[in-house]
Coordinates of C-alpha atoms in Angstrom, one line a residue:
Chain A
X805 CA 93.0 150.6 26.4
X806 CA 92.8 150.6 30.2
X807 CA 90.1 152.3 32.1
X808 CA 91.1 155.7 33.5
X809 CA 90.8 154.7 37.1
X810 CA 93.1 151.7 36.7
X811 CA 95.7 154.0 35.0
X812 CA 95.5 156.4 37.9
X813 CA 95.9 153.7 40.4
X814 CA 98.9 152.2 38.7
X815 CA 100.6 155.6 38.4
X816 CA 99.8 156.4 42.0
X817 CA 101.2 153.1 43.2
X818 CA 104.4 153.4 41.3
X819 CA 104.9 157.0 42.5
X820 CA 104.2 156.0 46.1
X821 CA 106.8 153.2 45.8
X822 CA 109.4 155.7 44.3
X823 CA 108.8 158.6 46.6
X824 CA 107.4 157.4 49.9
X825 CA 110.7 156.4 51.4
X826 CA 112.4 159.6 50.4
X827 CA 109.6 161.8 51.6
X828 CA 109.0 160.0 54.9
X829 CA 112.7 160.2 55.6
X830 CA 112.6 163.9 54.8
X831 CA 109.8 164.4 57.4
X832 CA 111.7 162.5 60.0
X833 CA 114.9 164.3 59.3
X834 CA 113.2 167.4 60.8
X835 CA 112.5 165.7 64.1
X836 CA 114.6 164.4 66.9
X837 CA 113.5 160.8 66.3
X838 CA 116.3 158.2 66.1
X839 CA 114.1 155.7 64.3
X840 CA 111.2 156.0 61.8
X841 CA 107.8 155.4 63.4
X842 CA 108.0 157.2 66.7
X843 CA 106.8 160.8 66.3
X844 CA 108.9 163.1 68.4
X845 CA 109.4 166.8 68.6
X846 CA 110.3 169.0 65.7
X847 CA 114.1 169.7 65.5
X848 CA 116.7 171.0 63.2
X849 CA 119.5 169.2 64.9
X850 CA 120.2 166.8 62.0
X851 CA 120.8 169.7 59.7
X852 CA 123.0 171.3 62.3
X853 CA 125.0 168.1 62.7
X854 CA 125.2 167.8 58.9
X855 CA 126.7 171.2 58.4
X856 CA 128.9 171.4 61.4
X857 CA 130.5 167.9 61.6
X858 CA 133.9 168.3 60.0
X859 CA 134.0 164.6 58.9
X860 CA 130.7 165.0 57.0
X861 CA 131.7 168.3 55.4
X862 CA 135.0 166.9 54.2
X863 CA 133.3 163.8 52.8
X864 CA 130.7 165.9 50.9
X865 CA 133.2 168.4 49.5
X866 CA 135.6 165.6 48.6
X867 CA 132.9 163.8 46.7
X868 CA 131.9 167.0 44.8
X869 CA 135.5 167.9 44.0
X870 CA 136.2 164.4 42.8
X871 CA 133.1 164.6 40.6
X872 CA 134.1 167.9 39.1
X873 CA 137.7 166.9 38.4
X874 CA 136.8 163.6 36.9
X875 CA 133.9 165.1 34.9
X876 CA 136.2 167.8 33.5
X877 CA 138.9 165.3 32.5
X878 CA 136.4 162.9 31.0
X879 CA 134.7 165.7 29.0
X880 CA 138.0 166.8 27.5
X881 CA 139.2 163.3 26.7
X882 CA 135.8 162.1 25.5
X883 CA 135.1 165.1 23.3
X884 CA 138.5 165.0 21.7
X885 CA 138.1 161.3 21.2
X886 CA 134.7 161.7 19.7
X887 CA 135.8 164.4 17.2
X888 CA 139.0 162.5 16.3
X889 CA 137.3 159.2 15.9
X890 CA 134.4 160.6 13.9
X891 CA 136.8 162.0 11.3
X892 CA 139.3 159.1 11.4
X893 CA 139.5 156.2 9.1
X894 CA 137.3 153.2 9.6
X895 CA 139.8 151.1 11.6
X896 CA 140.6 153.8 14.2
X897 CA 137.0 154.7 14.7
X898 CA 135.9 151.1 15.0
X899 CA 138.6 150.5 17.6
X900 CA 137.6 153.5 19.6
X901 CA 133.9 152.8 19.3
X902 CA 134.3 149.2 20.4
X903 CA 136.7 149.8 23.3
X904 CA 134.5 152.7 24.4
X905 CA 131.6 150.3 24.8
X906 CA 133.5 148.1 27.3
X907 CA 133.2 150.3 30.4
X908 CA 129.6 151.1 29.4
X909 CA 128.3 147.5 29.4
X910 CA 130.8 146.2 32.0
X911 CA 129.8 145.9 35.6
X912 CA 131.3 148.6 37.8
X913 CA 132.7 146.0 40.1
X914 CA 134.7 144.5 37.3
X915 CA 135.9 147.9 36.0
X916 CA 137.0 149.0 39.5
X917 CA 138.6 145.7 40.4
X918 CA 140.6 145.5 37.1
X919 CA 141.8 149.1 37.4
X920 CA 142.9 148.4 40.9
X921 CA 144.8 145.3 39.9
X922 CA 146.6 147.1 37.1
X923 CA 147.5 150.3 38.8
X924 CA 147.9 149.3 42.4
X925 CA 149.0 145.7 42.3
X926 CA 151.0 145.5 39.0
X927 CA 152.3 149.1 38.7
X928 CA 152.5 149.7 42.4
X929 CA 150.9 153.2 42.4
X930 CA 150.0 154.3 45.9
X931 CA 146.2 154.7 46.3
X932 CA 146.9 157.7 48.6
X933 CA 148.0 159.7 45.5
X934 CA 144.3 159.7 44.4
X935 CA 145.6 158.8 40.9
X936 CA 143.9 155.4 40.8
X937 CA 140.6 156.9 42.0
X938 CA 140.6 159.7 39.4
X939 CA 141.6 157.3 36.6
X940 CA 138.9 154.9 37.7
X941 CA 136.3 157.7 37.6
X942 CA 137.5 159.0 34.3
X943 CA 137.3 155.5 32.8
X944 CA 133.7 155.3 34.1
X945 CA 132.6 158.7 32.8
X946 CA 134.6 159.4 29.6
X947 CA 132.8 156.8 27.5
X948 CA 129.4 158.4 28.3
X949 CA 130.7 161.8 27.2
X950 CA 131.9 160.2 24.0
X951 CA 128.5 158.7 23.5
X952 CA 126.7 162.0 24.0
X953 CA 129.0 163.9 21.6
X954 CA 129.0 161.4 18.7
X955 CA 125.2 162.0 17.8
X956 CA 125.8 165.7 17.6
X957 CA 128.7 165.2 15.2
X958 CA 126.5 163.0 13.0
X959 CA 124.0 165.9 12.8
X960 CA 126.6 168.4 11.6
X961 CA 126.5 169.6 8.0
X962 CA 130.1 168.9 6.8
X963 CA 129.8 171.7 4.2
X964 CA 130.0 174.4 6.9
X965 CA 133.4 173.2 8.0
X966 CA 134.6 173.0 4.4
X967 CA 133.2 176.5 3.7
X968 CA 135.3 177.8 6.6
X969 CA 138.4 176.2 5.2
X970 CA 137.6 177.7 1.8
X971 CA 137.2 181.1 3.3
X972 CA 140.8 180.8 4.7
X973 CA 140.3 179.4 8.2
X974 CA 143.0 177.0 9.4
X975 CA 141.7 173.5 10.4
X976 CA 142.2 174.4 14.0
X977 CA 140.3 177.7 13.8
X978 CA 137.5 175.9 11.8
X979 CA 137.4 173.3 14.5
X980 CA 137.1 175.7 17.4
X981 CA 134.8 178.2 15.7
X982 CA 132.6 175.8 13.7
X983 CA 132.6 172.3 15.0
X984 CA 132.9 172.8 18.8
X985 CA 130.1 175.4 19.1
X986 CA 127.7 173.1 17.1
X987 CA 128.3 170.1 19.3
X988 CA 128.4 172.1 22.6
X989 CA 125.0 170.7 23.6
X990 CA 126.4 167.2 23.5
X991 CA 129.5 168.3 25.4
X992 CA 127.4 169.9 28.2
X993 CA 125.1 166.9 28.6
X994 CA 128.1 164.6 28.6
X995 CA 129.6 166.7 31.4
X996 CA 126.4 166.6 33.4
X997 CA 126.1 162.9 32.9
X998 CA 129.8 162.4 34.0
X999 CA 129.0 164.4 37.2
X1000 CA 126.0 162.2 38.1
X1001 CA 127.9 159.0 37.3
X1002 CA 130.8 160.0 39.5
X1003 CA 128.6 161.2 42.4
X1004 CA 126.6 157.9 42.3
X1005 CA 129.6 155.6 42.0
X1006 CA 130.3 153.2 44.8
X1007 CA 132.3 150.2 43.4
X1008 CA 135.1 152.0 41.6
X1009 CA 135.7 154.2 44.6
X1010 CA 135.9 151.3 47.1
X1011 CA 138.5 149.5 45.0
X1012 CA 140.7 152.6 44.2
X1013 CA 140.2 155.2 46.9
X1014 CA 142.8 156.2 49.5
X1015 CA 142.0 154.6 52.9
X1016 CA 141.2 157.9 54.6
X1017 CA 139.1 159.4 51.8
X1018 CA 135.3 158.7 51.5
X1019 CA 132.8 159.5 48.9
X1020 CA 129.2 159.9 49.9
X1021 CA 128.4 156.4 48.7
X1022 CA 131.2 154.7 50.5
X1023 CA 130.6 156.8 53.6
X1024 CA 126.9 156.0 53.7
X1025 CA 127.4 152.3 53.2
X1026 CA 129.9 152.2 56.1
X1027 CA 127.8 154.4 58.3
X1028 CA 124.8 152.0 58.0
X1029 CA 126.9 149.1 59.2
X1030 CA 128.1 151.0 62.2
X1031 CA 125.4 152.1 64.7
X1032 CA 126.3 155.7 65.3
X1033 CA 122.8 157.2 65.6
X1034 CA 123.9 160.8 65.4
X1035 CA 125.6 160.3 62.0
X1036 CA 122.8 158.0 60.8
X1037 CA 120.1 160.7 61.3
X1038 CA 122.3 163.4 59.9
X1039 CA 122.4 161.3 56.7
X1040 CA 118.6 161.6 56.6
X1041 CA 119.2 165.3 56.4
X1042 CA 121.8 164.9 53.6
X1043 CA 119.4 162.7 51.6
X1044 CA 116.7 165.4 51.9
X1045 CA 119.1 168.2 50.9
X1046 CA 120.3 166.2 47.8
X1047 CA 116.6 165.4 46.9
X1048 CA 115.8 169.2 47.0
X1049 CA 118.8 170.1 44.9
X1050 CA 117.8 167.5 42.3
X1051 CA 114.2 168.8 42.2
X1052 CA 115.5 172.3 41.8
X1053 CA 117.9 171.4 39.0
X1054 CA 115.1 169.4 37.2
X1055 CA 112.7 172.4 37.5
X1056 CA 115.2 174.9 36.2
X1057 CA 116.3 172.8 33.3
X1058 CA 112.7 172.0 32.3
X1059 CA 111.9 175.7 32.4
X1060 CA 114.9 176.5 30.3
X1061 CA 114.1 173.8 27.6
X1062 CA 110.4 174.7 27.5
X1063 CA 111.4 178.3 27.0
X1064 CA 113.9 177.4 24.3
X1065 CA 111.4 175.1 22.7
X1066 CA 108.7 177.8 22.5
X1067 CA 111.1 180.0 20.6
X1068 CA 112.3 177.3 18.2
X1069 CA 109.0 175.7 17.4
X1070 CA 107.3 172.5 18.2
X1071 CA 109.2 170.3 15.7
X1072 CA 112.1 170.2 18.1
X1073 CA 110.0 168.7 20.8
X1074 CA 111.5 165.3 20.7
X1075 CA 115.1 166.4 20.3
X1076 CA 115.6 167.6 23.8
X1077 CA 117.6 164.6 24.5
X1078 CA 114.7 162.6 26.0
Chain B
X1025 CA 161.2 169.7 6.2
X1026 CA 157.5 169.4 6.2
X1027 CA 155.6 171.8 8.5
X1028 CA 153.5 170.2 11.2
X1029 CA 149.9 170.3 10.0
X1030 CA 146.9 170.0 12.3
X1031 CA 144.2 167.6 11.4
X1032 CA 141.1 166.5 13.2
X1033 CA 142.1 162.9 13.2
X1034 CA 145.0 163.5 15.6
X1035 CA 142.5 164.5 18.3
X1036 CA 141.6 160.8 18.7
X1037 CA 145.1 160.0 19.8
X1038 CA 144.9 160.9 23.5
X1039 CA 141.6 159.0 24.0
X1040 CA 142.8 156.0 22.0
X1041 CA 145.9 155.8 24.2
X1042 CA 143.8 156.3 27.3
X1043 CA 141.5 153.5 26.3
X1044 CA 144.4 151.2 25.6
X1045 CA 146.0 151.9 28.9
X1046 CA 143.0 151.9 31.2
X1047 CA 140.4 149.8 29.5
X1048 CA 142.2 147.2 27.4
X1049 CA 145.3 146.7 29.5
X1050 CA 143.4 146.1 32.8
X1051 CA 141.4 143.3 31.0
X1052 CA 144.7 141.6 30.0
X1053 CA 146.0 141.9 33.5
X1054 CA 142.8 140.4 34.7
X1055 CA 143.2 137.5 32.4
X1056 CA 146.8 137.0 33.5
X1057 CA 145.9 137.0 37.2
X1058 CA 142.9 134.8 36.7
X1059 CA 145.1 132.0 35.2
X1060 CA 148.1 132.2 37.5
X1061 CA 148.6 131.4 41.2
X1062 CA 150.3 133.4 43.9
X1063 CA 153.7 132.1 42.7
X1064 CA 153.1 133.4 39.2
X1065 CA 152.7 130.0 37.6
X1066 CA 150.1 129.2 35.0
X1067 CA 147.1 127.3 36.4
X1068 CA 143.5 126.5 35.7
X1069 CA 142.9 126.0 39.4
X1070 CA 140.9 129.2 39.9
X1071 CA 138.6 128.3 37.1
X1072 CA 138.0 124.7 38.1
X1073 CA 137.6 125.8 41.8
X1074 CA 134.8 128.1 40.8
X1075 CA 132.9 125.4 38.9
X1076 CA 133.5 122.6 41.5
X1077 CA 132.9 124.4 44.7
X1078 CA 129.2 124.2 45.7
X1079 CA 129.4 127.5 47.5
X1080 CA 130.6 129.5 44.5
X1081 CA 128.2 127.7 42.2
X1082 CA 125.4 128.4 44.6
X1083 CA 126.4 132.1 44.5
X1084 CA 126.2 132.0 40.7
X1085 CA 122.7 130.6 40.8
X1086 CA 121.5 132.8 43.6
X1087 CA 122.7 135.9 41.7
X1088 CA 121.0 134.7 38.5
X1089 CA 117.8 134.1 40.6
X1090 CA 118.0 137.6 42.2
X1091 CA 118.7 139.2 38.8
X1092 CA 115.9 137.3 37.1
X1093 CA 113.2 138.2 39.7
X1094 CA 114.4 141.8 40.0
X1095 CA 114.2 142.2 36.2
X1096 CA 110.7 140.7 36.1
X1097 CA 109.5 143.0 38.9
X1098 CA 111.0 146.0 37.2
X1099 CA 109.4 145.0 33.9
X1100 CA 106.0 144.5 35.5
X1101 CA 106.1 147.9 37.2
X1102 CA 107.8 149.8 34.4
X1103 CA 105.9 148.6 31.3
X1104 CA 102.4 149.8 32.4
X1105 CA 103.9 153.0 33.8
X1106 CA 105.8 153.8 30.6
X1107 CA 102.7 152.8 28.5
X1108 CA 100.4 155.0 30.4
X1109 CA 102.8 157.9 30.3
X1110 CA 103.5 157.6 26.6
X1111 CA 99.8 157.4 25.8
X1112 CA 98.7 160.1 28.2
X1113 CA 96.9 163.2 26.8
X1114 CA 99.0 165.5 29.0
X1115 CA 100.6 168.3 27.1
X1116 CA 103.9 168.0 28.9
X1117 CA 104.7 164.3 28.9
X1118 CA 108.4 164.8 29.3
X1119 CA 107.8 166.6 32.6
X1120 CA 105.8 163.6 33.9
X1121 CA 108.5 161.3 32.7
X1122 CA 111.0 163.4 34.6
X1123 CA 109.1 162.8 37.8
X1124 CA 109.6 159.1 37.4
X1125 CA 113.2 159.3 36.4
X1126 CA 114.4 161.9 39.0
X1127 CA 115.3 159.5 41.8
X1128 CA 118.0 158.2 39.5
X1129 CA 120.0 161.3 40.3
X1130 CA 119.9 160.9 44.1
X1131 CA 122.8 158.9 45.4
X1132 CA 121.7 155.2 45.4
X1133 CA 123.1 154.6 48.9
X1134 CA 121.0 157.3 50.4
X1135 CA 117.9 156.0 48.6
X1136 CA 118.5 152.5 49.9
X1137 CA 119.0 154.0 53.4
X1138 CA 115.6 155.6 53.1
X1139 CA 114.1 152.3 51.9
X1140 CA 115.8 150.4 54.6
X1141 CA 114.2 152.6 57.3
X1142 CA 110.7 152.1 55.8
X1143 CA 111.2 148.3 55.5
X1144 CA 112.4 148.0 59.0
X1145 CA 109.3 149.8 60.2
X1146 CA 107.0 147.6 58.1
X1147 CA 108.8 144.2 58.8
X1148 CA 110.2 144.8 62.3
X1149 CA 113.3 142.8 61.6
X1150 CA 114.9 142.9 58.2
X1151 CA 116.6 139.6 58.7
X1152 CA 113.4 137.6 58.4
X1153 CA 112.9 138.3 54.6
X1154 CA 116.4 138.5 53.1
X1155 CA 115.3 137.5 49.6
X1156 CA 112.2 139.7 49.5
X1157 CA 114.2 142.7 50.8
X1158 CA 116.9 142.2 48.2
X1159 CA 114.3 142.1 45.4
X1160 CA 112.5 145.2 46.8
X1161 CA 115.8 147.1 47.2
X1162 CA 117.1 146.2 43.7
X1163 CA 113.7 147.0 42.1
X1164 CA 113.7 150.3 43.9
X1165 CA 117.2 151.1 42.7
X1166 CA 116.8 150.1 39.1
X1167 CA 113.2 150.9 38.2
X1168 CA 114.0 154.2 36.4
X1169 CA 116.5 152.4 34.1
X1170 CA 113.6 150.2 33.0
X1171 CA 111.0 152.9 32.6
X1172 CA 113.2 155.2 30.5
X1173 CA 114.0 152.9 27.5
X1174 CA 110.5 151.4 27.3
X1175 CA 109.0 154.9 27.4
X1176 CA 111.4 156.1 24.7
X1177 CA 110.4 153.2 22.4
X1178 CA 106.6 153.5 23.0
X1179 CA 106.5 157.3 22.6
X1180 CA 108.1 157.0 19.1
X1181 CA 105.7 154.4 17.8
X1182 CA 103.5 155.5 15.0
X1183 CA 99.9 155.7 16.4
X1184 CA 98.5 155.0 13.0
X1185 CA 99.7 151.4 13.2
X1186 CA 97.5 150.7 16.2
X1187 CA 94.7 152.6 14.6
X1188 CA 95.0 150.6 11.5
X1189 CA 94.8 147.3 13.4
X1190 CA 91.6 148.6 15.1
X1191 CA 90.1 149.5 11.7
X1192 CA 90.9 146.0 10.6
X1193 CA 88.8 144.5 13.4
X1194 CA 91.2 143.9 16.2
X1195 CA 90.0 144.8 19.7
X1196 CA 92.0 146.9 22.0
X1197 CA 93.7 144.0 23.7
X1198 CA 94.6 142.3 20.4
X1199 CA 95.9 145.4 18.9
X1200 CA 98.2 145.9 22.0
X1201 CA 99.4 142.3 21.9
X1202 CA 100.0 142.2 18.2
X1203 CA 101.2 145.7 17.5
X1204 CA 102.4 147.8 20.5
X1205 CA 104.0 145.0 22.5
X1206 CA 106.2 143.5 19.6
X1207 CA 107.2 147.0 18.5
X1208 CA 108.2 148.0 22.0
X1209 CA 110.5 145.0 22.3
X1210 CA 113.7 146.9 21.7
X1211 CA 112.9 149.1 24.6
X1212 CA 112.2 146.1 26.8
X1213 CA 115.4 144.4 25.8
X1214 CA 117.6 147.4 26.5
X1215 CA 115.7 147.9 29.8
X1216 CA 116.4 144.2 30.7
X1217 CA 120.1 144.7 29.9
X1218 CA 120.2 147.8 32.1
X1219 CA 118.7 145.9 35.1
X1220 CA 119.8 142.3 34.8
X1221 CA 123.6 142.8 34.9
X1222 CA 123.7 145.3 37.8
X1223 CA 121.3 143.1 39.8
X1224 CA 123.9 140.3 39.6
X1225 CA 126.7 142.4 40.9
X1226 CA 125.4 145.2 43.1
X1227 CA 126.1 143.6 46.4
X1228 CA 125.9 146.8 48.4
X1229 CA 122.1 146.8 48.1
X1230 CA 122.1 143.4 49.8
X1231 CA 124.6 144.4 52.4
X1232 CA 122.7 147.5 53.4
X1233 CA 119.4 145.5 53.7
X1234 CA 121.1 142.8 55.9
X1235 CA 121.0 140.1 53.3
X1236 CA 124.3 138.3 54.0
X1237 CA 124.0 135.8 51.1
X1238 CA 126.7 136.3 48.5
X1239 CA 126.0 137.3 44.9
X1240 CA 128.7 137.5 42.2
X1241 CA 129.7 141.0 43.1
X1242 CA 130.2 140.1 46.8
X1243 CA 132.6 137.3 45.7
X1244 CA 134.9 139.9 44.2
X1245 CA 134.5 142.1 47.2
X1246 CA 135.5 139.3 49.6
X1247 CA 138.5 138.2 47.5
X1248 CA 139.5 141.9 47.4
X1249 CA 139.3 142.1 51.2
X1250 CA 141.3 139.0 51.5
X1251 CA 144.0 140.2 49.1
X1252 CA 143.4 137.3 46.9
X1253 CA 143.9 139.0 43.5
X1254 CA 144.0 135.7 41.6
X1255 CA 140.6 134.4 42.8
X1256 CA 139.0 137.9 42.4
X1257 CA 140.3 138.2 38.8
X1258 CA 138.8 134.8 37.9
X1259 CA 135.4 135.9 39.3
X1260 CA 135.7 139.2 37.4
X1261 CA 136.6 137.3 34.2
X1262 CA 133.6 135.0 34.6
X1263 CA 131.3 138.0 35.1
X1264 CA 132.8 139.6 32.0
X1265 CA 132.1 136.4 30.1
X1266 CA 128.4 136.5 31.3
X1267 CA 128.3 140.2 30.3
X1268 CA 129.7 139.5 26.8
X1269 CA 127.2 136.7 26.2
X1270 CA 124.4 138.9 27.4
X1271 CA 125.5 141.9 25.3
X1272 CA 125.9 139.8 22.1
X1273 CA 122.5 138.4 22.7
X1274 CA 120.8 141.8 23.3
X1275 CA 122.8 143.9 20.8
X1276 CA 120.9 142.4 17.9
X1277 CA 117.8 144.1 19.2
X1278 CA 118.9 147.7 19.7
X1279 CA 121.5 149.9 21.2
X1280 CA 121.5 150.8 24.8
X1281 CA 123.6 153.9 24.4
X1282 CA 121.2 156.5 25.7
X1283 CA 119.9 154.8 28.8
X1284 CA 122.2 155.2 31.7
X1285 CA 121.1 158.6 32.9
X1286 CA 120.2 159.4 29.3
X1287 CA 117.4 161.9 30.1
X1288 CA 119.9 164.7 30.6
X1289 CA 119.0 167.7 28.6

């Protein structure tokens, strides 16, 4: 419909908009500049600061640990919930389906604030116990695990489970040997999704985190308000490192799926989850 | 005595209990707090205050304005991009899509920091264009969430429909307007839902870009900072009502399950 040059220009413009800030910041993270625009000398000092400042390391490791713990809990809860709801009666599954949708469509500010009110103000749980923070993140992530497992359950052939029962497997064995392996792809992508949601969250963390603990998001937001140049430029380095990790993960997973696809044939092209 | 027997239904119990405790219960607590005052007495004051105070009403309209313009900008950038990607002759379209979606996985606060540095270089002082900066920041943050659902809808369209319209005499533009655009409406709607609501509430983007005007989310933040749980609950409840209306309105058109980070393999 459009001429080829127009298409190329649109694509180039959008790509520039998306990547220019990240890439320019990456270039400046390798200099001793304190501001973008002034070209100075090449320097690794931002990376040295990033990996030697205790405060920064604590914050990064804390964020990762929180993401792993809440993703693990969400995956267990969400998967069990999905399997249970899928094989339950209509009333139970409608209840879970509907309630599950609430944190998905709700604004994170509202989710975080309401959990804070319930746990901290009404029940009096101390934020320093990390309990409100973990519960907040699980509430954010578990519904998405649930949503990524349900489609896999719908694709299952119920006869395989019945065959296992007929051949003498107990329901529990049939579940772990037949159902779980077949929905594992959904579980894994739910887990990955939970990790990214937890890593990216700002609002739930602000309302539920202990005062001395910071996730990357809350730390960066506070750091941009203060004017500590050394920390500010070290965050440029952090942004670059995270960008490279994301690129690497995308390349690896693409290579893996294209390899799998080749062996399974072209008809699965659109089923990769895209 | 009957032996305990395992059934798959029972697996739903922990999650159902969890949802009751941490999704349903907080909403009831929110409602309770919104309609009581500090002494615990029932009151409509929080509600009437919101709708009579020109400041809070201004905030409501300002956030609606920001959300509307952000959604429009995202749509104008995302639709052509998604359309071109979906119709490209490239063998590996999904890889191309990945290139556009990837920023979604970089922490948003770091991306906004990057954007802020560029904008301060271009504009000199960020404080001169608060509205423009807020729009650019939000568009930058939410663009992938608009590209993804639109692309997913367009790529699944049957190309023979557009071909048929061409055979029946429509020119390229007519065929786009009458066939492709209406059929991609579900993608547009779920993209709009993904962008509009966060744009009303994500006050951190504004904060980081030195726009000190309040949007709905900032109201909750300021009540929270002032330990005013009752006022904050009322704002949260009003936001919830807006979200409900919006969801009921958009749900008729298609589900938005697979969008938030939905490209994961």
